[in-house]
Short mmCIF file of C-alpha atoms and ligand atoms in Angstrom, two decimals:
data_model
loop_
_atom_site.label_atom_id
_atom_site.label_comp_id
_atom_site.label_asym_id
_atom_site.label_seq_id
_atom_site.Cartn_x
_atom_site.Cartn_y
_atom_site.Cartn_z
CA UNK A 296 -78.62 15.76 19.15
CA UNK A 297 -77.12 13.37 21.76
CA UNK A 298 -79.62 11.53 23.93
CA UNK A 299 -80.13 12.89 27.41
CA UNK A 300 -79.04 10.78 30.35
CA UNK A 301 -81.29 11.02 33.40
CA UNK A 302 -79.53 9.83 36.57
CA UNK A 303 -81.92 8.93 39.38
CA UNK A 304 -80.00 8.53 42.66
CA UNK A 305 -81.27 8.19 46.23
CA UNK A 306 -79.09 11.13 47.33
CA UNK A 307 -77.44 13.96 45.41
CA UNK A 308 -74.58 15.84 47.05
CA UNK A 309 -73.44 19.40 46.26
CA UNK A 310 -70.26 19.92 48.28
CA UNK A 311 -69.79 23.64 47.52
CA UNK A 312 -72.97 24.59 49.39
CA UNK A 313 -73.06 21.48 51.61
CA UNK A 314 -76.44 20.55 50.17
CA UNK A 315 -77.87 17.04 50.33
CA UNK A 316 -80.86 16.47 48.05
CA UNK A 317 -83.05 13.38 48.10
CA UNK A 318 -84.92 11.84 45.15
CA UNK A 319 -83.62 14.37 42.66
CA UNK A 320 -82.55 13.69 39.09
CA UNK A 321 -79.39 14.90 37.41
CA UNK A 322 -79.85 15.27 33.65
CA UNK A 323 -76.79 15.17 31.39
CA UNK A 324 -76.80 16.62 27.90
CA UNK A 325 -73.59 16.13 25.96
CA UNK A 326 -70.67 16.96 28.21
CA UNK A 327 -72.58 19.12 30.68
CA UNK A 328 -75.09 18.92 33.52
CA UNK A 329 -78.33 20.10 31.92
CA UNK A 330 -80.61 20.13 34.97
CA UNK A 331 -81.01 19.07 38.59
CA UNK A 332 -84.69 18.78 39.49
CA UNK A 333 -87.00 16.52 41.55
CA UNK A 334 -87.12 13.02 39.99
CA UNK A 335 -90.82 13.19 39.10
CA UNK A 336 -90.39 16.50 37.31
CA UNK A 337 -87.43 15.15 35.30
CA UNK A 338 -89.48 12.21 34.09
CA UNK A 339 -92.32 14.49 33.03
CA UNK A 340 -90.04 16.98 31.31
CA UNK A 341 -87.69 14.51 29.55
CA UNK A 342 -89.69 11.28 29.09
CA UNK A 343 -87.39 10.08 26.30
CA UNK A 344 -84.15 10.42 28.26
CA UNK A 345 -82.09 7.32 29.05
CA UNK A 346 -82.92 6.61 32.69
CA UNK A 347 -80.15 5.30 34.93
CA UNK A 348 -81.56 4.05 38.21
CA UNK A 349 -79.31 4.39 41.25
CA UNK A 350 -81.76 3.58 44.08
CA UNK A 351 -79.20 2.95 46.84
CA UNK A 352 -76.57 5.38 45.67
CA UNK A 353 -75.16 8.77 46.51
CA UNK A 354 -74.37 10.89 43.47
CA UNK A 355 -71.53 13.36 43.90
CA UNK A 356 -68.99 15.22 41.81
CA UNK A 357 -66.00 13.13 40.76
CA UNK A 358 -63.12 13.44 43.21
CA UNK A 359 -60.19 15.66 42.26
CA UNK A 360 -56.68 14.39 42.93
CA UNK A 361 -54.65 17.54 43.49
CA UNK A 362 -51.17 16.00 43.39
CA UNK A 363 -50.02 12.91 41.53
CA UNK A 364 -47.30 11.42 39.35
CA UNK A 365 -49.55 9.05 37.42
CA UNK A 366 -46.90 7.25 35.37
CA UNK A 367 -45.10 6.20 38.57
CA UNK A 368 -47.73 3.50 39.09
CA UNK A 369 -45.28 1.32 37.13
CA UNK A 370 -42.87 1.74 40.09
CA UNK A 371 -45.49 0.86 42.72
CA UNK A 372 -43.80 -1.22 45.41
CA UNK A 373 -40.40 -0.92 43.69
CA UNK A 374 -38.69 0.67 46.71
CA UNK A 375 -40.46 1.02 50.06
CA UNK A 376 -39.59 1.93 53.65
CA UNK A 377 -36.88 4.48 52.83
CA UNK A 378 -36.21 8.14 53.62
CA UNK A 379 -37.26 10.60 50.88
CA UNK A 380 -33.79 11.49 49.56
CA UNK A 381 -32.47 7.89 49.76
CA UNK A 382 -35.65 6.73 48.04
CA UNK A 383 -35.35 9.36 45.29
CA UNK A 384 -31.57 9.42 44.71
CA UNK A 385 -30.71 5.74 45.11
CA UNK A 386 -33.82 4.02 43.83
CA UNK A 387 -36.46 6.06 42.00
CA UNK A 388 -34.28 8.42 39.93
CA UNK A 389 -31.93 5.59 38.76
CA UNK A 390 -34.92 3.43 37.79
CA UNK A 391 -36.52 6.37 36.00
CA UNK A 392 -33.33 7.10 34.07
CA UNK A 393 -33.23 3.48 32.86
CA UNK A 394 -36.88 3.07 31.93
CA UNK A 395 -38.80 6.31 31.50
CA UNK A 396 -39.82 6.86 27.88
CA UNK A 397 -42.92 7.88 25.96
CA UNK A 398 -44.11 4.30 26.14
CA UNK A 399 -43.47 3.99 29.91
CA UNK A 400 -45.35 7.23 30.60
CA UNK A 401 -48.28 6.40 28.33
CA UNK A 402 -48.71 2.92 29.85
CA UNK A 403 -48.10 4.04 33.44
CA UNK A 404 -50.53 6.93 33.10
CA UNK A 405 -53.24 4.65 31.70
CA UNK A 406 -52.68 2.14 34.51
CA UNK A 407 -53.16 5.04 36.95
CA UNK A 408 -56.29 6.20 35.13
CA UNK A 409 -57.71 2.68 35.27
CA UNK A 410 -57.31 2.72 39.04
CA UNK A 411 -58.39 6.35 39.48
CA UNK A 412 -61.65 6.01 37.54
CA UNK A 413 -62.60 2.82 39.39
CA UNK A 414 -62.05 4.74 42.64
CA UNK A 415 -64.22 7.70 41.63
CA UNK A 416 -61.42 10.15 40.76
CA UNK A 417 -62.35 12.04 37.60
CA UNK A 418 -59.61 14.70 37.47
CA UNK A 419 -55.93 14.51 38.35
CA UNK A 420 -53.38 17.28 38.74
CA UNK A 421 -50.29 15.46 37.52
CA UNK A 422 -46.57 16.22 37.45
CA UNK A 423 -44.18 14.20 35.29
CA UNK A 424 -42.03 14.04 32.16
CA UNK A 425 -43.04 13.15 28.59
CA UNK A 426 -45.95 15.55 28.86
CA UNK A 427 -47.31 14.67 25.45
CA UNK A 428 -47.56 10.99 26.43
CA UNK A 429 -49.50 11.95 29.59
CA UNK A 430 -51.90 14.05 27.50
CA UNK A 431 -52.37 11.31 24.87
CA UNK A 432 -52.97 8.70 27.57
CA UNK A 433 -55.63 10.89 29.20
CA UNK A 434 -57.43 11.73 25.96
CA UNK A 435 -57.42 8.09 24.84
CA UNK A 436 -59.11 7.17 28.13
CA UNK A 437 -61.52 10.16 28.12
CA UNK A 438 -59.90 11.30 31.38
CA UNK A 439 -59.57 14.85 32.71
CA UNK A 440 -55.91 15.58 33.36
CA UNK A 441 -54.05 18.71 34.32
CA UNK A 442 -50.64 17.84 32.93
CA UNK A 443 -47.85 19.32 35.05
CA UNK A 444 -44.75 19.70 32.93
CA UNK A 445 -41.84 18.81 35.22
CA UNK A 446 -38.89 21.19 35.16
CA UNK A 447 -35.50 20.31 36.66
CA UNK A 448 -31.95 21.62 36.34
CA UNK A 449 -30.38 18.23 35.78
CA UNK A 450 -30.63 16.09 32.66
CA UNK A 451 -32.93 13.10 32.22
CA UNK A 452 -33.54 11.11 29.04
CA UNK A 453 -36.42 13.56 28.39
CA UNK A 454 -34.52 16.85 28.45
CA UNK A 455 -30.98 18.07 29.04
CA UNK A 456 -31.52 21.23 31.11
CA UNK A 457 -34.15 23.61 32.43
CA UNK A 458 -34.38 25.36 29.06
CA UNK A 459 -35.23 22.22 27.19
CA UNK A 460 -37.83 21.10 29.78
CA UNK A 461 -39.49 24.50 29.38
CA UNK A 462 -39.38 24.40 25.59
CA UNK A 463 -40.96 20.96 25.52
CA UNK A 464 -43.64 22.08 28.01
CA UNK A 465 -44.69 25.02 25.85
CA UNK A 466 -44.68 22.98 22.65
CA UNK A 467 -46.90 20.44 24.29
CA UNK A 468 -49.31 23.09 25.52
CA UNK A 469 -49.62 24.39 21.94
CA UNK A 470 -50.08 20.90 20.53
CA UNK A 471 -53.11 20.17 22.72
CA UNK A 472 -54.63 23.67 22.77
CA UNK A 473 -58.43 23.60 22.77
CA UNK A 474 -58.83 20.13 24.27
CA UNK A 475 -61.61 20.07 26.86
CA UNK A 476 -60.09 17.28 28.96
CA UNK A 477 -56.44 18.26 29.01
CA UNK A 478 -54.69 21.38 30.24
CA UNK A 479 -51.11 22.17 31.25
CA UNK A 480 -49.23 23.69 34.17
CA UNK A 481 -45.55 24.46 34.66
CA UNK A 482 -44.18 22.17 37.34
CA UNK A 483 -40.79 23.17 38.72
CA UNK A 484 -40.09 20.01 40.75
CA UNK A 485 -39.02 21.53 44.09
CA UNK A 486 -36.92 24.33 45.59
CA UNK A 487 -33.97 21.92 45.99
CA UNK A 488 -33.94 20.87 42.31
CA UNK A 489 -34.65 24.23 40.62
CA UNK A 490 -32.47 27.37 40.50
CA UNK A 491 -33.54 30.96 41.12
CA UNK A 492 -33.10 31.77 37.43
CA UNK A 493 -35.38 28.94 36.36
CA UNK A 494 -38.03 29.90 38.92
CA UNK A 495 -37.93 33.46 37.53
CA UNK A 496 -38.49 32.16 33.99
CA UNK A 497 -41.34 29.94 35.15
CA UNK A 498 -43.04 32.86 36.90
CA UNK A 499 -42.72 35.08 33.80
CA UNK A 500 -44.03 32.42 31.44
CA UNK A 501 -46.90 31.39 33.71
CA UNK A 502 -47.89 35.03 34.00
CA UNK A 503 -47.71 35.72 30.26
CA UNK A 504 -49.55 32.54 29.27
CA UNK A 505 -52.04 32.36 32.15
CA UNK A 506 -50.71 28.97 33.23
CA UNK A 507 -50.83 27.42 36.69
CA UNK A 508 -47.71 26.37 38.60
CA UNK A 509 -47.36 23.10 40.51
CA UNK A 510 -44.40 22.58 42.87
CA UNK A 511 -43.39 20.40 45.85
CA UNK A 512 -42.75 22.76 48.78
CA UNK A 513 -41.84 22.16 52.45
CA UNK A 514 -42.27 18.40 52.25
CA UNK A 515 -39.56 17.44 54.76
CA UNK A 516 -37.44 19.06 57.49
CA UNK A 517 -34.32 18.14 55.48
CA UNK A 518 -35.53 20.31 52.62
CA UNK A 519 -35.86 23.29 54.96
CA UNK A 520 -32.46 22.72 56.59
CA UNK A 521 -30.84 22.37 53.16
CA UNK A 522 -32.30 25.69 52.07
CA UNK A 523 -31.16 27.43 55.26
CA UNK A 524 -27.61 26.21 54.56
CA UNK A 525 -27.59 27.01 50.85
CA UNK A 526 -29.74 30.14 50.65
CA UNK A 527 -29.84 31.37 54.26
CA UNK A 528 -33.65 31.31 54.30
CA UNK A 529 -36.44 28.74 54.39
CA UNK A 530 -37.68 27.62 50.94
CA UNK A 531 -40.96 29.53 51.19
CA UNK A 532 -39.13 32.77 51.98
CA UNK A 533 -36.87 32.24 48.97
CA UNK A 534 -39.85 31.53 46.70
CA UNK A 535 -41.70 34.52 48.09
CA UNK A 536 -38.76 36.82 47.28
CA UNK A 537 -38.65 35.36 43.76
CA UNK A 538 -42.36 36.18 43.33
CA UNK A 539 -43.65 32.61 42.99
CA UNK A 540 -46.45 32.89 45.55
CA UNK A 541 -49.89 33.64 44.16
CA UNK A 542 -53.24 32.10 43.30
CA UNK A 543 -51.72 30.37 40.24
CA UNK A 544 -49.61 28.17 42.57
CA UNK A 545 -50.52 24.71 43.89
CA UNK A 546 -47.98 23.90 46.60
CA UNK A 547 -47.79 20.17 47.17
CA UNK A 548 -47.24 18.98 50.76
CA UNK A 549 -46.58 22.08 52.96
CA UNK A 550 -46.05 19.76 55.91
CA UNK A 551 -43.73 22.07 57.86
CA UNK A 552 -45.21 25.52 57.97
CA UNK A 553 -45.17 28.23 60.65
CA UNK A 554 -48.07 30.52 61.59
CA UNK A 555 -46.35 33.40 59.78
CA UNK A 556 -45.94 31.27 56.67
CA UNK A 557 -49.59 30.24 56.79
CA UNK A 558 -50.62 33.89 56.96
CA UNK A 559 -48.41 34.60 53.94
CA UNK A 560 -49.86 31.67 51.95
CA UNK A 561 -53.40 32.84 52.72
CA UNK A 562 -52.62 36.45 51.81
CA UNK A 563 -51.08 35.42 48.49
CA UNK A 564 -53.92 32.99 47.66
CA UNK A 565 -51.62 29.97 47.33
CA UNK A 566 -53.43 26.60 47.20
CA UNK A 567 -52.11 23.60 49.12
CA UNK A 568 -52.28 19.97 47.99
CA UNK A 569 -52.29 17.86 51.14
CA UNK A 570 -50.98 14.30 50.66
CA UNK A 571 -51.74 12.46 53.89
CA UNK A 572 -50.73 8.92 52.86
CA UNK A 573 -47.46 9.95 51.23
CA UNK A 574 -46.56 12.15 54.22
CA UNK A 575 -47.13 9.23 56.58
CA UNK A 576 -45.26 6.67 54.47
CA UNK A 577 -42.18 8.87 53.99
CA UNK A 578 -42.46 10.05 57.64
CA UNK A 579 -42.54 13.61 56.34
CA UNK A 580 -44.83 14.70 59.19
CA UNK A 581 -48.41 15.76 59.87
CA UNK A 582 -49.48 18.79 57.86
CA UNK A 583 -51.45 21.26 60.04
CA UNK A 584 -54.47 21.19 57.77
CA UNK A 585 -57.01 22.53 60.26
CA UNK A 586 -54.73 25.46 61.10
CA UNK A 587 -54.23 26.14 57.37
CA UNK A 588 -57.98 26.23 56.86
CA UNK A 589 -58.42 28.55 59.83
CA UNK A 590 -55.80 30.82 58.29
CA UNK A 591 -57.94 30.93 55.14
CA UNK A 592 -55.81 28.74 52.84
CA UNK A 593 -57.61 26.66 50.22
CA UNK A 594 -56.53 23.03 50.77
CA UNK A 595 -57.24 20.08 48.46
CA UNK A 596 -56.14 16.43 48.67
CA UNK A 597 -53.64 14.50 46.57
CA UNK A 598 -52.58 10.89 46.50
CA UNK A 599 -49.01 11.67 45.36
CA UNK A 600 -47.52 8.97 43.10
CA UNK A 601 -48.14 5.27 43.65
CA UNK A 602 -44.43 4.82 44.35
CA UNK A 603 -44.90 6.72 47.63
CA UNK A 604 -48.47 5.94 48.72
CA UNK A 605 -48.88 3.07 47.27
CA UNK A 606 -52.43 3.41 46.00
CA UNK A 607 -54.24 6.13 44.15
CA UNK A 608 -57.22 5.85 46.48
CA UNK A 609 -58.70 9.24 47.21
CA UNK A 610 -61.51 7.81 49.35
CA UNK A 611 -58.86 6.30 51.65
CA UNK A 612 -56.86 9.54 51.66
CA UNK A 613 -59.96 11.62 52.33
CA UNK A 614 -60.65 9.58 55.46
CA UNK A 615 -56.99 9.74 56.44
CA UNK A 616 -56.97 13.53 55.98
CA UNK A 617 -59.99 13.89 58.27
CA UNK A 618 -58.37 11.70 60.94
CA UNK A 619 -54.89 13.25 60.73
CA UNK A 620 -56.30 16.77 60.90
CA UNK A 621 -57.91 15.90 64.24
CA UNK A 622 -54.77 14.46 65.82
CA UNK A 623 -52.52 17.22 64.39
CA UNK A 624 -54.87 19.80 65.90
CA UNK A 625 -55.57 17.78 69.09
CA UNK A 626 -59.17 18.53 68.31
CA UNK A 627 -61.83 15.94 67.36
CA UNK A 628 -64.01 18.63 65.76
CA UNK A 629 -61.28 19.55 63.22
CA UNK A 630 -62.00 18.83 59.55
CA UNK A 631 -65.56 17.48 59.83
CA UNK A 632 -66.96 15.23 57.09
CA UNK A 633 -68.40 17.97 54.86
CA UNK A 634 -65.11 19.89 54.90
CA UNK A 635 -63.11 16.76 54.09
CA UNK A 636 -65.43 16.09 51.14
CA UNK A 637 -65.02 19.69 49.98
CA UNK A 638 -61.24 19.28 50.02
CA UNK A 639 -61.51 16.36 47.58
CA UNK A 640 -64.00 18.12 45.29
CA UNK A 641 -64.69 21.87 45.10
CA UNK A 642 -61.47 22.93 46.85
CA UNK A 643 -59.44 20.92 44.34
CA UNK A 644 -61.36 22.52 41.48
CA UNK A 645 -60.73 26.01 42.87
CA UNK A 646 -57.02 25.25 43.24
CA UNK A 647 -56.87 24.36 39.54
CA UNK A 648 -58.75 27.52 38.55
CA UNK A 649 -61.58 25.23 37.39
CA UNK A 650 -64.23 26.02 39.98
CA UNK A 651 -66.61 27.20 37.25
CA UNK A 652 -66.28 23.87 35.36
CA UNK A 653 -65.93 21.00 37.85
CA UNK A 654 -65.99 20.18 41.58
CA UNK A 655 -69.74 20.23 42.28
CA UNK A 656 -73.06 19.20 40.77
CA UNK A 657 -74.59 22.31 39.22
CA UNK A 658 -76.44 23.08 36.00
CA UNK A 659 -73.95 24.09 33.31
CA UNK A 660 -70.90 22.43 34.88
CA UNK A 661 -69.06 19.61 33.14
CA UNK A 662 -70.76 16.31 33.93
CA UNK A 663 -67.96 14.75 36.00
CA UNK A 664 -70.13 12.63 38.26
CA UNK A 665 -69.76 9.48 40.36
CA UNK A 666 -72.28 7.15 41.98
CA UNK A 667 -71.42 5.31 45.21
CA UNK A 668 -73.59 2.39 46.32
CA UNK A 669 -74.13 2.66 50.07
CA UNK A 670 -75.84 -0.72 50.60
CA UNK A 671 -72.58 -2.52 51.49
CA UNK A 672 -72.51 -3.80 55.09
CA UNK A 673 -69.72 -1.36 55.90
CA UNK A 674 -71.92 1.64 55.13
CA UNK A 675 -75.12 0.40 56.80
CA UNK A 676 -77.21 1.72 58.41
CA UNK A 677 -77.05 5.05 56.63
CA UNK A 678 -78.15 7.97 58.82
CA UNK A 679 -75.90 10.41 56.99
CA UNK A 680 -74.52 9.63 53.52
CA UNK A 681 -71.77 12.26 53.79
CA UNK A 682 -70.49 10.70 57.02
CA UNK A 683 -70.57 7.28 55.33
CA UNK A 684 -68.66 8.55 52.28
CA UNK A 685 -65.90 10.16 54.37
CA UNK A 686 -65.52 7.73 57.27
CA UNK A 687 -66.79 4.35 56.07
CA UNK A 688 -67.09 3.94 52.30
CA UNK A 689 -64.55 1.98 50.31
CA UNK A 690 -63.67 2.95 46.75
CA UNK A 691 -64.96 -0.44 45.56
CA UNK A 692 -68.45 0.93 46.25
CA UNK A 693 -68.07 3.37 43.33
CA UNK A 694 -70.40 1.82 40.75
CA UNK A 695 -70.57 4.40 37.95
CA UNK A 696 -68.45 7.28 36.69
CA UNK A 697 -69.12 9.95 34.07
CA UNK A 698 -66.41 12.28 32.76
CA UNK A 699 -67.52 15.18 30.56
CA UNK A 700 -70.84 13.35 30.20
CA UNK A 701 -69.36 10.10 28.98
CA UNK A 702 -70.26 7.01 31.03
CA UNK A 703 -66.69 5.70 31.42
CA UNK A 704 -67.43 3.23 34.24
CA UNK A 705 -70.77 1.45 34.32
CA UNK A 706 -71.86 -0.98 37.04
CA UNK A 707 -68.25 -1.50 38.21
CA UNK A 708 -66.83 -2.03 34.71
CA UNK A 709 -64.69 0.22 32.53
CA UNK A 710 -66.52 0.94 29.28
CA UNK A 711 -63.32 1.88 27.41
CA UNK A 712 -60.89 -0.68 25.98
CA UNK A 713 -57.85 1.21 27.31
CA UNK A 714 -58.14 -0.41 30.76
CA UNK A 715 -57.55 -3.95 29.49
CA UNK A 716 -54.56 -2.77 27.45
CA UNK A 717 -53.14 -0.92 30.47
CA UNK A 718 -53.31 -4.06 32.60
CA UNK A 719 -51.45 -6.08 29.96
CA UNK A 720 -48.83 -3.35 29.60
CA UNK A 721 -48.28 -3.37 33.38
CA UNK A 722 -47.37 -7.06 33.17
CA UNK A 723 -44.84 -6.40 30.41
CA UNK A 724 -43.26 -3.52 32.37
CA UNK A 725 -43.07 -5.61 35.52
CA UNK A 726 -40.96 -8.21 33.71
CA UNK A 727 -38.77 -5.57 32.09
CA UNK A 728 -38.16 -3.47 35.22
CA UNK A 729 -37.57 -6.49 37.48
CA UNK A 730 -34.98 -7.98 35.10
CA UNK A 731 -33.05 -4.65 34.96
CA UNK A 732 -33.00 -4.06 38.66
CA UNK A 733 -29.64 -2.97 40.10
CA UNK A 734 -30.64 -1.26 43.34
ZN1 LIG B 1064 -45.10 14.43 44.60
#
């Protein structure tokens, strides 16, 4: 039987019920949370457990990154300060067609995971190519990854057409069936890169196989104008007619959305991945997050890829989301600290259909747990740890991370060897990509 781990923090935070416990223990057995009880009781009941003392720390569920392209960390800072379509068509897509391979995706994903774990992010909803390399990279690092299998109409070195992207996605799902840490979604890239026929096939397959769908929707005004010209309706209307909207869908961005569209999203149970940093950097706009929440839409937070953020820092994006929501709503009471924290934890879990496994600290859930040391000068004094976590804490204050019960980050150090290898690989890719640069 594996030894029990008994975590003894100053504060323990349960975002789903907005509960803040003091001097409680969280006991981990294997991959799950075995108990949450007062510290004294835990010591009496499990005297032989490995005690991990966290006297100045808040313990909370690992953050959930609801929209990312992990492998794109290798293109961080490659092309900045451009409009979305110029950035994609003239810089990112050409670079991807030259470099993206199994090796690129494996190394880029592990570089992302190195950064994500150190910043307290224990689960990422990804979208990219070479799905098997993403899955292998995650498993090798003991990281929880929802692998979004990108689907496009046009060819890339990975696949020649929508059919072959779909075939590879399903093969990959079969190959990794039964893995606790890895699951798969179908990820039609966006309304402007995917045809009606392909959307119909995605909907049928997702329905038959019980898979989630992950898609960029209403990111920019250009996307909406393009759809009005080509299809005569806004993208969401087109997707609604095709039957895409439902609780299996995570819609990334949703920056430009009318009241009627918000009512439709809420009615259909669509989840939204809000990406505040990416939306600011690409000048996509300010998503009306507070209005979406009032309409009853479940909203989580994503970093988007490092090529458009440029850091996979969910603590920074959580703060940014709380601030942007206030200015977008002209209302300083919009998105208070607890709600912002819920977006990055239990809301993300619900969006992934994983609310019964991750996203809070409860007996029986997977032990995806992070500890944040609040003694840094920037988080002192500490009247309210939740306020400090949302408005003041820096990701460097994350001291310890557990994923499925494994202590993957201990006292600010990765315990796995993958992180060192990922850093070396990043250096090799930097030399290779820089020497092949044409744009
Ligand atoms: Zn994206």
